[in-house]
Short mmCIF file of C-alpha atoms in Angstrom, two decimals:
data_model
loop_
_atom_site.label_atom_id
_atom_site.label_comp_id
_atom_site.label_asym_id
_atom_site.label_seq_id
_atom_site.Cartn_x
_atom_site.Cartn_y
_atom_site.Cartn_z
CA MET X 366 13.46 -0.46 -12.06
CA ALA X 367 15.14 0.62 -8.83
CA VAL X 368 14.81 -1.63 -5.82
CA ARG X 369 16.30 -0.27 -2.63
CA THR X 370 17.96 -3.30 -1.11
CA GLY X 371 17.95 -3.90 2.63
CA GLY X 372 20.33 -5.77 3.92
CA SER X 373 7.30 -5.16 -18.83
CA GLN X 374 4.49 -3.14 -17.57
CA ASP X 375 1.35 -5.22 -17.60
CA PRO X 376 -1.97 -3.68 -16.65
CA GLY X 377 -3.17 -7.04 -15.35
CA ARG X 378 -6.91 -7.36 -15.25
CA ASP X 379 -8.83 -4.88 -17.30
CA GLY X 380 -10.72 -2.25 -15.37
CA PRO X 381 -14.38 -1.34 -15.83
CA GLN X 382 -15.19 -0.25 -19.37
CA ARG X 383 -17.77 2.34 -20.38
CA GLY X 384 -19.96 1.76 -23.40
CA ALA X 385 -19.05 -1.87 -24.13
CA THR X 386 -20.64 -3.35 -27.27
CA GLY X 387 -22.94 -6.29 -26.69
CA ARG X 388 -23.57 -9.35 -28.91
CA ASP X 389 -26.40 -7.56 -30.65
CA GLY X 390 -24.04 -4.78 -31.76
CA GLN X 391 -25.68 -2.25 -29.46
CA VAL X 392 -23.61 -0.07 -27.19
CA ALA X 393 -24.40 -0.94 -23.60
CA THR X 394 -24.80 1.81 -21.04
CA GLY X 395 -23.36 1.77 -17.56
CA TRP X 396 -20.15 0.23 -16.27
CA VAL X 397 -19.20 -3.27 -17.30
CA THR X 398 -17.23 -4.91 -14.50
CA PRO X 399 -14.95 -7.89 -15.21
CA VAL X 400 -15.98 -11.16 -13.62
CA ALA X 401 -14.41 -11.45 -10.17
CA GLY X 402 -11.72 -14.11 -10.06
CA GLU X 403 -11.21 -14.19 -13.83
CA HIS X 404 -7.44 -13.88 -13.42
CA ARG X 405 -7.29 -14.79 -9.76
CA ALA X 406 -4.15 -16.53 -8.57
CA PRO X 407 -4.76 -19.97 -7.05
CA ALA X 408 -4.48 -20.12 -3.27
CA ARG X 409 -0.94 -21.41 -2.83
CA ARG X 410 1.86 -20.72 -0.38
CA PRO X 411 3.70 -17.60 -1.58
CA ARG X 412 7.32 -17.63 -2.70
CA PHE X 413 7.69 -13.84 -2.42
CA ALA X 414 6.00 -11.28 -0.20
CA ILE X 415 5.43 -7.57 -0.71
CA VAL X 416 4.29 -5.69 2.40
CA ASP X 417 2.75 -2.24 2.44
CA VAL X 418 4.62 0.21 4.69
CA TYR X 419 2.30 2.96 5.92
CA ASP X 420 -0.34 1.79 8.41
CA THR X 421 0.52 -1.85 7.72
CA ILE X 422 4.04 -1.85 9.16
CA LEU X 423 4.34 1.71 10.51
CA ARG X 424 1.72 3.61 12.53
CA LEU X 425 0.44 6.74 10.82
CA ASP X 426 -1.59 7.72 13.88
CA ALA X 427 1.70 8.72 15.51
CA LEU X 428 1.60 11.84 13.32
CA ARG X 429 -1.21 13.25 15.47
CA SER X 430 1.22 14.46 18.11
CA ARG X 431 3.03 16.48 15.44
CA PHE X 432 -0.17 18.42 14.74
CA VAL X 433 -0.46 19.23 18.44
CA ASP X 434 3.20 20.33 18.44
CA VAL X 435 2.41 23.04 15.87
CA GLY X 436 -0.79 24.19 17.56
CA ARG X 437 -3.33 22.30 15.45
CA PRO X 438 -6.00 19.83 16.69
CA GLU X 439 -4.88 16.24 16.37
CA HIS X 440 -8.04 15.20 14.46
CA GLU X 441 -6.70 17.18 11.49
CA CYS X 442 -4.18 14.39 11.01
CA ASP X 443 -6.86 12.01 9.72
CA LEU X 444 -8.23 14.64 7.35
CA PHE X 445 -4.73 15.39 6.10
CA LEU X 446 -3.98 11.74 5.35
CA ALA X 447 -7.28 11.32 3.51
CA ARG X 448 -6.68 14.46 1.44
CA ALA X 449 -3.11 13.47 0.62
CA ALA X 450 -4.29 10.08 -0.66
CA ARG X 451 -7.14 11.67 -2.60
CA ASP X 452 -4.89 14.22 -4.29
CA GLY X 453 -2.22 11.66 -5.09
CA TYR X 454 -4.80 9.40 -6.73
CA ALA X 455 -6.37 12.35 -8.59
CA LEU X 456 -3.02 13.38 -10.06
CA ALA X 457 -2.31 9.83 -11.13
CA LEU X 458 -5.74 9.32 -12.70
CA SER X 459 -5.49 12.61 -14.57
CA GLY X 460 -2.18 11.56 -16.12
CA THR X 461 -0.07 14.01 -14.14
CA PRO X 462 1.57 11.92 -11.42
CA GLY X 463 4.40 13.36 -9.38
CA PRO X 464 6.21 12.76 -6.10
CA PHE X 465 3.62 11.71 -3.55
CA GLY X 466 5.35 13.78 -0.88
CA GLU X 467 4.58 17.00 -2.76
CA ALA X 468 0.90 16.10 -2.92
CA GLY X 469 1.08 15.42 0.81
CA LEU X 470 2.68 18.78 1.56
CA GLN X 471 0.02 20.66 -0.37
CA ALA X 472 -2.71 18.64 1.34
CA LEU X 473 -1.19 19.60 4.68
CA ARG X 474 -1.26 23.29 3.73
CA SER X 475 -4.94 23.15 2.84
CA THR X 476 -5.89 21.03 5.85
CA THR X 477 -4.31 23.57 8.19
CA HIS X 478 -5.89 26.50 6.29
CA HIS X 479 -2.50 27.80 5.10
CA LEU X 480 -1.77 29.01 8.63
CA LEU X 481 1.42 27.06 9.30
CA SER X 482 4.92 28.32 8.63
CA ASP X 483 7.24 26.29 6.41
CA GLU X 484 9.07 25.20 9.55
CA ALA X 485 5.84 23.91 11.10
CA LEU X 486 4.82 22.15 7.90
CA HIS X 487 8.14 20.35 7.68
CA HIS X 488 7.95 19.41 11.35
CA VAL X 489 4.75 17.50 10.58
CA MET X 490 6.07 15.96 7.37
CA ASP X 491 9.32 14.89 9.07
CA GLY X 492 7.17 12.71 11.30
CA PHE X 493 6.99 10.19 8.45
CA LEU X 494 10.66 9.43 9.09
CA SER X 495 10.13 8.33 12.69
CA LEU X 496 6.87 6.38 12.73
CA PRO X 497 6.73 3.55 15.27
CA PRO X 498 5.82 0.05 14.10
CA HIS X 499 2.54 -1.71 14.73
CA GLN X 500 2.83 -4.34 17.45
CA ASP X 501 2.19 -7.25 15.12
CA ALA X 502 4.46 -6.04 12.30
CA GLU X 503 7.79 -7.35 13.60
CA LEU X 504 6.22 -10.71 14.45
CA ALA X 505 4.89 -11.00 10.90
CA LEU X 506 8.14 -9.96 9.23
CA ALA X 507 10.20 -12.24 11.46
CA ARG X 508 7.91 -15.17 10.63
CA LEU X 509 8.30 -14.53 6.89
CA ALA X 510 12.08 -14.39 7.32
CA SER X 511 12.16 -17.64 9.29
CA ALA X 512 10.06 -19.27 6.58
CA ARG X 513 12.65 -18.11 3.99
CA ILE X 514 10.11 -16.02 2.08
CA PRO X 515 11.97 -13.09 0.43
CA THR X 516 10.09 -10.03 1.64
CA TYR X 517 10.07 -6.52 0.22
CA ALA X 518 8.44 -3.35 1.52
CA LEU X 519 6.28 -1.26 -0.82
CA ALA X 520 5.91 2.38 0.19
CA CYS X 521 3.61 5.05 -1.13
CA GLY X 522 5.89 7.99 -1.87
CA SER X 523 9.65 8.26 -1.46
CA GLY X 524 11.72 5.12 -1.23
CA ALA X 525 14.49 6.93 0.64
CA ASP X 526 12.04 8.15 3.28
CA ALA X 527 10.60 4.67 3.70
CA VAL X 528 14.08 3.16 4.10
CA ALA X 529 14.92 5.76 6.76
CA ALA X 530 11.68 5.10 8.63
CA LEU X 531 12.09 1.32 8.52
CA ASP X 532 15.70 1.64 9.67
CA ARG X 533 14.66 3.79 12.60
CA ALA X 534 11.96 1.28 13.54
CA GLY X 535 14.56 -1.50 13.43
CA LEU X 536 12.62 -3.56 10.88
CA ARG X 537 14.65 -3.34 7.69
CA THR X 538 16.78 -6.27 8.81
CA TYR X 539 13.85 -8.54 7.91
CA LEU X 540 13.54 -7.15 4.38
CA ARG X 541 15.37 -7.93 1.16
CA GLY X 542 14.64 -4.45 -0.18
CA THR X 543 12.19 -1.59 -0.56
CA LEU X 544 10.10 -0.48 -3.52
CA SER X 545 8.28 2.84 -3.77
CA THR X 546 5.49 4.28 -5.89
CA ASP X 547 7.69 7.30 -6.69
CA ASP X 548 10.27 4.95 -8.22
CA LEU X 549 7.65 2.83 -9.99
CA GLY X 550 5.87 5.90 -11.34
CA VAL X 551 2.48 4.33 -10.60
CA VAL X 552 0.30 4.89 -7.54
CA CYS X 553 -1.29 1.99 -5.68
CA PRO X 554 -3.87 0.49 -5.96
CA ASP X 555 -3.35 0.65 -9.73
CA PRO X 556 -2.69 -2.99 -10.71
CA ARG X 557 0.29 -1.82 -12.77
CA ALA X 558 2.11 -0.90 -9.57
CA PHE X 559 2.02 -4.53 -8.49
CA THR X 560 2.92 -6.01 -11.87
CA MET X 561 5.84 -3.59 -12.13
CA ALA X 562 6.95 -4.47 -8.60
CA CYS X 563 6.94 -8.16 -9.45
CA ASP X 564 8.83 -7.47 -12.67
CA ALA X 565 11.45 -5.51 -10.73
CA LEU X 566 11.85 -8.42 -8.31
CA ARG X 567 11.70 -11.04 -11.07
CA ALA X 568 8.95 -12.67 -9.06
CA GLU X 569 6.12 -14.76 -10.44
CA ARG X 570 2.93 -12.83 -9.77
CA GLU X 571 0.75 -15.77 -8.84
CA ARG X 572 3.30 -16.85 -6.22
CA THR X 573 3.77 -13.34 -4.79
CA VAL X 574 1.54 -12.02 -2.03
CA LEU X 575 0.71 -8.43 -1.16
CA ILE X 576 0.08 -7.99 2.57
CA SER X 577 -1.70 -4.79 3.58
CA VAL X 578 -4.32 -3.28 5.87
CA HIS X 579 -5.74 -1.34 2.93
CA PRO X 580 -8.53 -3.29 1.16
CA GLY X 581 -8.12 -1.20 -1.99
CA ASP X 582 -4.46 -2.09 -2.33
CA VAL X 583 -5.18 -5.79 -1.87
CA HIS X 584 -7.97 -5.51 -4.45
CA GLY X 585 -5.54 -3.93 -6.94
CA ALA X 586 -2.99 -6.67 -6.30
CA LEU X 587 -5.60 -9.37 -6.83
CA ARG X 588 -6.57 -7.74 -10.13
CA ALA X 589 -2.92 -7.89 -11.14
CA GLY X 590 -2.85 -11.65 -10.51
CA LEU X 591 -1.09 -11.63 -7.12
CA LEU X 592 -2.09 -13.36 -3.93
CA GLY X 593 -3.75 -11.10 -1.37
CA GLY X 594 -3.42 -11.05 2.42
CA LEU X 595 -5.57 -8.48 4.24
CA ALA X 596 -5.02 -7.57 7.88
CA ILE X 597 -8.38 -6.20 8.99
CA ARG X 598 -7.17 -4.50 12.17
CA GLN X 599 -7.99 -1.15 10.56
CA SER X 600 -11.01 -1.85 8.34
CA GLY X 601 -12.74 -4.39 10.59
CA GLY X 602 -13.72 -6.55 7.64
CA VAL X 603 -13.52 -7.19 3.92
CA PRO X 604 -15.59 -4.79 1.75
CA THR X 605 -18.16 -6.64 -0.35
CA THR X 606 -17.46 -4.25 -3.26
CA MET X 607 -13.92 -5.62 -3.67
CA ASP X 608 -12.42 -8.97 -4.56
CA PRO X 609 -11.99 -11.10 -1.43
CA PRO X 610 -8.38 -11.68 -0.34
CA HIS X 611 -6.96 -15.17 -0.25
CA VAL X 612 -6.56 -14.83 3.51
CA SER X 613 -7.61 -12.27 6.10
CA ALA X 614 -7.25 -11.89 9.85
CA PRO X 615 -7.30 -9.09 12.41
CA ARG X 616 -3.52 -9.28 12.97
CA MET X 617 -0.73 -9.13 10.44
CA ASP X 618 1.12 -12.10 11.95
CA ASP X 619 -2.05 -14.22 11.75
CA VAL X 620 -2.32 -13.33 8.06
CA VAL X 621 1.22 -14.60 7.56
CA GLU X 622 0.49 -17.85 9.38
CA GLN X 623 -2.52 -18.45 7.15
CA LEU X 624 -0.47 -17.74 4.04
CA LEU X 625 2.25 -20.16 5.09
CA ALA X 626 -0.38 -22.84 5.70
CA LEU X 627 -1.61 -22.69 2.09
CA PRO X 628 -0.71 -25.70 -0.08
CA GLY X 629 2.64 -25.49 -1.80
#
């Protein structure tokens, strides 16, 4: 498995099963959800950290100005990002995954009603290479580095693009390397993405934390047996439909401080 340096597939917890057979031999109807916490990692100080890139470290809202540049309303940026994620997940779930960037490009075409030239489309997509960091991201990454926690970035899409963006933001110096869903061949929040990432890093899952602003990604990591740190600056809280993270806080650096305070 390729890990872009900076400076055995395991599906983890089983997902919901349809038509499970009960003790009486009858086929049950409805979804049978595994018991929350069945394979939950104990709350201990992590030895490795994996940090989501887009919207956790780098600000996706900066893409809005690119929409204005090409004559489109900036609110289309949010719709584009939602459609790109939806289509990427749909392709993965249907067994036809591909480069996430291609799904994003097609989502951009449909969001802008197929009115943009190729040059305009690529102007928007090139914005992913120059996203500014969130204010709390460097503080969090620097704190992990000072605590001697090997930290890796995990990007949805191209690893090369993520490396370029992190370089431009001046943050890759804090990272041991970068992983990407394109390289893994599995889209987050599929638990396999996190087990494969840990395998690539030779990191023990229950001592590896995923830090993200996306509750779904943290939920997938928890189901894979990792620790979970959720920065709620975007979601405002922890969804009750998902497994609770080991720690949560509004700011990414506060999440890191809580993780480092866990018992060793």
